[in-house]
Amino acid sequence: MNNVLYSTVPLDRAHDLRRDAQTQESLRRSPEKQVVPYWRELSLVAEANAILAHGTQAAELLDLAREIVFLGKDGEDRPVFAADISDLAGEADGSGPNLGLSGTWQGLRGIGALLPPGEAALLGYARALLIWHRRARFCGTCGAPTESRDGGHVRQCLDTTCNTQSHPRTDPAVIMRVTDRDSILLHRQPNWPAGQWSVLAGFVEPGETLEEAVSREVREETGILVADIAYGGSQPWPFPSSIMIAFSARAVGGTLTPCPHELEDARWFTRDTILAEFDEKHRGTGTGLFLPTKGSIAHRMIEDWLAAY
Ligand SMILES: [Zn+2]
């Protein structure tokens, strides 16, 4: 699946430049460097464009950052970094710190679909890595402090008898389009806006294949049994660090029984019902039915099924 939101980061990740500390130091001193600022879950955005710092402002951001990650090199061979400046105080009105850059601090989940795809992918990549750093400050094996290495792509336990290295996490989740002839199984989560329905999804558990996770999740959440499980693409989902792995599956049995602990409701919708009754007009007003945001793999999976009519 091509061109899903948060995929195809427009950088050479330059893996070979991560390991050597002196190389990293000289990249950080490069006058050409670009820096993606990140402050307490928020990214800097102006008029639907991601804001990167360069020149002296980039150097200042690196000086202020609690964590720095080397993201790679852009198409003009300039090093690009992400900088977590969450230690800075915000403004009196509750907004993020004024860095002298244009733009306002905004949550990526709300504005990702409005950005050029490459910029959304860049912010997602930066965000996923910086959140991982914050959660990996102490060794999961022995509890000692850890230190960033390899340009921010490894954390090293500082207890020399433990010495464990940890790596950025990506948590696999399956997302599945279950159909039965001209009907599709959709569900609602209690925390979603009124009227929104989507395909089922769930985290992969230890000791199961992706296909087993699809089968188990559908059965647990709805009571429906599935077969013909087929891979259908994937999407990085940096909230905070998942990858959504898409599958189609065919219902072959069971009785629809939405699990009250897992979801608010689950129903079969025919193609005709979706085409006639779902639209974007009432998103957020609670007076109509609508599908997940454009750019999400869930939206793509449903649209592809509708288009195959
Ligand atoms: Zn340790």
XYZ file of C-alpha atoms and ligand atoms in Angstrom:
310
model
C 0.000 0.000 0.000
C 1.569 3.279 -1.140
C 1.192 6.817 0.077
C -0.426 6.164 3.421
C -0.069 8.950 5.938
C 3.111 8.927 8.088
C 4.953 6.652 5.622
C 7.787 7.378 3.178
C 9.889 9.774 5.260
C 11.653 11.994 2.683
C 15.146 11.384 4.068
C 18.080 9.060 3.572
C 18.205 7.589 7.077
C 21.994 7.349 6.645
C 22.361 4.399 8.990
C 26.124 4.296 8.375
C 26.551 7.773 9.912
C 24.886 6.925 13.235
C 27.469 4.814 15.005
C 30.562 7.035 15.042
C 30.334 9.708 17.754
C 32.763 12.071 15.990
C 30.747 11.878 12.778
C 27.614 12.680 14.756
C 29.347 15.612 16.420
C 30.460 17.088 13.100
C 26.941 16.629 11.656
C 25.542 18.513 14.648
C 27.979 21.365 13.982
C 27.133 21.518 10.273
C 25.881 25.007 9.296
C 23.505 23.232 6.901
C 21.646 21.284 9.590
C 17.855 21.313 9.873
C 16.143 20.693 13.216
C 12.599 19.453 13.850
C 11.469 20.929 17.193
C 9.247 18.901 19.517
C 7.714 20.147 22.763
C 5.560 18.042 25.111
C 3.700 16.016 22.439
C 3.385 19.012 20.105
C 4.960 19.906 16.760
C 5.534 23.350 15.250
C 3.288 24.028 12.260
C 2.510 27.150 10.180
C -0.214 27.296 7.526
C -0.283 23.501 7.139
C 3.483 23.167 6.842
C 5.940 21.659 9.314
C 8.451 24.201 10.623
C 12.123 23.205 10.695
C 14.800 25.396 12.224
C 18.024 26.124 10.393
C 21.090 28.331 10.861
C 21.651 29.789 14.324
C 18.132 28.834 15.418
C 18.897 25.179 14.672
C 22.082 25.405 16.772
C 20.145 27.011 19.648
C 17.560 24.243 19.576
C 20.243 21.567 19.798
C 21.765 23.412 22.791
C 18.361 23.542 24.537
C 17.318 19.948 23.805
C 17.081 17.201 26.411
C 17.318 14.628 23.614
C 18.580 14.881 20.050
C 18.031 12.287 17.338
C 19.793 12.192 13.989
C 16.965 11.506 11.520
C 19.081 11.365 8.343
C 19.957 13.548 5.376
C 17.540 15.392 3.151
C 17.613 15.551 -0.662
C 20.227 18.320 -0.530
C 22.524 16.279 1.717
C 21.734 18.404 4.783
C 21.668 16.586 8.139
C 18.256 16.620 9.811
C 17.784 16.248 13.566
C 14.842 16.062 15.949
C 15.162 18.010 19.203
C 13.039 17.453 22.311
C 12.836 20.825 24.037
C 10.118 19.812 26.509
C 12.187 21.176 29.434
C 11.506 24.738 28.239
C 8.630 26.547 29.932
C 5.598 27.359 27.803
C 4.093 30.820 27.373
C 1.792 32.366 29.975
C -1.282 31.658 27.826
C -0.560 27.909 27.900
C 0.906 27.686 24.398
C 4.357 26.262 23.695
C 7.582 28.278 23.950
C 8.233 31.105 21.510
C 11.414 30.129 19.666
C 11.400 33.067 17.298
C 10.176 30.701 14.567
C 6.898 31.059 12.720
C 4.032 28.714 13.495
C 2.050 27.382 16.430
C 2.470 24.242 18.525
C -0.059 21.586 17.530
C -0.726 17.893 18.059
C 0.209 15.781 15.056
C -2.883 13.564 15.340
C -5.096 16.581 14.670
C -3.152 18.141 11.808
C -1.263 15.227 10.206
C -3.741 14.764 7.362
C -3.543 18.494 6.497
C 0.231 18.541 6.024
C 2.137 17.602 2.858
C 2.624 13.816 3.240
C 6.417 14.003 3.490
C 6.216 16.558 6.290
C 3.642 14.508 8.212
C 5.936 11.488 7.867
C 8.930 13.490 9.109
C 7.045 14.755 12.180
C 5.750 11.243 12.900
C 9.251 9.742 12.661
C 10.680 12.448 14.964
C 7.813 12.097 17.425
C 7.996 8.296 17.679
C 11.738 8.383 18.403
C 11.592 11.207 20.953
C 8.697 9.612 22.857
C 10.668 6.366 22.964
C 13.649 8.237 24.481
C 11.486 9.658 27.227
C 10.126 6.213 28.099
C 13.493 4.452 27.942
C 15.511 6.657 30.292
C 15.934 3.741 32.700
C 17.052 0.242 31.802
C 14.181 -2.236 31.551
C 16.482 -5.016 32.741
C 18.153 -3.530 35.843
C 16.595 -0.082 36.382
C 19.861 1.887 36.018
C 19.909 5.099 33.950
C 20.483 4.741 30.211
C 22.281 6.999 27.739
C 21.519 7.825 24.107
C 23.958 6.375 21.540
C 24.234 5.954 17.774
C 22.709 9.302 16.947
C 19.724 8.573 19.174
C 18.856 5.157 17.717
C 20.094 3.118 20.703
C 19.995 3.573 24.482
C 22.804 2.008 26.484
C 22.415 0.907 30.111
C 25.090 2.644 32.200
C 25.424 -0.248 34.681
C 28.549 -1.963 33.358
C 27.555 -5.378 34.702
C 24.202 -5.144 32.871
C 25.218 -3.352 29.676
C 21.827 -3.894 27.998
C 21.107 -1.934 24.839
C 17.544 -1.001 23.965
C 16.216 -0.047 20.553
C 13.332 2.160 19.389
C 10.026 0.348 19.738
C 7.437 -0.307 17.078
C 4.405 -2.149 18.431
C 2.575 -4.270 15.824
C -1.194 -3.931 15.652
C -3.445 -5.699 13.151
C -6.314 -3.879 11.473
C -8.796 -5.961 9.537
C -11.542 -5.539 7.008
C -14.033 -8.333 7.638
C -16.625 -8.775 4.922
C -19.509 -11.087 4.152
C -20.567 -10.764 0.499
C -21.764 -7.125 0.150
C -21.479 -6.283 3.870
C -18.579 -5.049 5.979
C -18.169 -5.417 9.751
C -17.562 -2.029 11.401
C -17.371 -1.053 15.057
C -17.300 1.957 17.364
C -15.048 2.740 20.320
C -16.688 4.650 23.215
C -14.157 7.517 22.995
C -14.734 8.205 19.281
C -16.775 11.161 17.996
C -20.466 10.273 17.699
C -21.223 8.808 14.287
C -17.748 7.458 13.485
C -17.417 3.778 12.541
C -14.329 1.861 11.461
C -12.812 -1.547 10.851
C -11.618 -3.634 13.817
C -8.051 -3.442 15.129
C -5.986 -4.815 17.991
C -2.453 -5.407 19.245
C -0.567 -8.550 18.360
C 0.129 -10.711 21.415
C 3.292 -12.716 22.098
C 3.213 -16.201 20.646
C 0.851 -15.634 17.728
C 1.213 -14.889 14.039
C -0.340 -11.783 12.524
C -3.059 -13.970 10.975
C -3.787 -15.576 14.349
C -4.062 -12.094 15.874
C -6.621 -11.123 13.205
C -8.684 -14.228 13.853
C -8.502 -13.880 17.650
C -9.307 -10.169 17.751
C -12.347 -10.509 15.482
C -13.647 -13.457 17.519
C -13.027 -11.759 20.900
C -14.521 -8.422 19.904
C -17.494 -9.553 17.831
C -17.973 -13.330 18.043
C -17.454 -13.627 14.263
C -15.215 -16.363 12.815
C -13.055 -15.512 9.784
C -11.073 -17.248 7.008
C -9.113 -16.240 3.890
C -6.979 -13.776 5.864
C -4.828 -11.824 3.392
C -2.202 -9.116 3.927
C -3.157 -5.708 2.559
C -0.451 -3.164 3.460
C 0.721 -1.285 6.539
C 0.906 2.185 8.053
C 3.259 3.664 10.662
C 1.086 5.077 13.451
C 3.201 7.300 15.703
C 0.678 7.579 18.583
C 2.976 6.734 20.150
C 4.777 3.941 18.340
C 2.604 1.446 16.461
C 2.582 0.006 13.011
C -0.868 -0.887 11.712
C -0.716 -4.069 9.619
C -3.776 -4.416 7.400
C -5.602 -7.585 6.454
C -8.796 -8.530 4.692
C -10.783 -11.513 5.957
C -14.022 -13.261 5.093
C -16.644 -14.056 7.723
C -17.430 -17.775 7.792
C -19.463 -18.228 10.971
C -20.236 -17.127 14.507
C -22.928 -14.813 15.827
C -22.412 -11.055 16.018
C -22.011 -10.362 19.742
C -20.128 -7.091 20.396
C -17.869 -7.458 23.437
C -18.945 -4.729 25.915
C -15.454 -4.540 27.439
C -13.664 -3.987 24.113
C -15.983 -1.766 22.070
C -19.173 0.255 22.140
C -20.917 -1.480 19.251
C -20.328 -3.555 16.113
C -22.626 -3.909 13.112
C -22.744 -5.133 9.547
C -23.150 -2.359 6.975
C -23.947 -3.000 3.313
C -22.122 -1.156 0.549
C -25.358 0.624 -0.324
C -25.804 1.836 3.269
C -22.264 3.211 3.427
C -22.557 4.943 0.062
C -25.949 6.406 0.950
C -25.593 7.304 4.620
C -21.895 7.931 5.380
C -20.313 11.276 4.558
C -17.995 13.880 6.063
C -20.571 16.636 6.508
C -21.507 15.801 10.060
C -18.078 14.922 11.423
C -17.980 16.193 14.993
C -21.603 17.277 15.142
C -22.965 13.859 16.039
C -25.845 13.988 13.566
C -24.572 11.619 10.884
C -22.375 8.659 10.064
C -18.789 8.941 8.840
C -15.649 6.880 8.263
C -12.139 7.382 9.761
C -10.030 10.342 8.633
C -8.678 10.345 5.092
C -5.044 9.290 5.129
C -5.611 6.555 7.698
C -5.190 2.995 6.522
C -8.673 2.245 7.903
C -10.174 4.815 5.527
C -8.180 3.369 2.621
C -9.274 -0.204 3.391
C -12.951 0.743 3.374
C -12.637 2.955 0.286
C -10.843 0.165 -1.624
C -13.660 -2.241 -0.791
C -16.307 0.273 -1.868
C -14.421 0.922 -5.119
C -14.381 -2.800 -5.930
C -18.157 -2.710 -6.192
Zn 20.660 -2.351 32.825
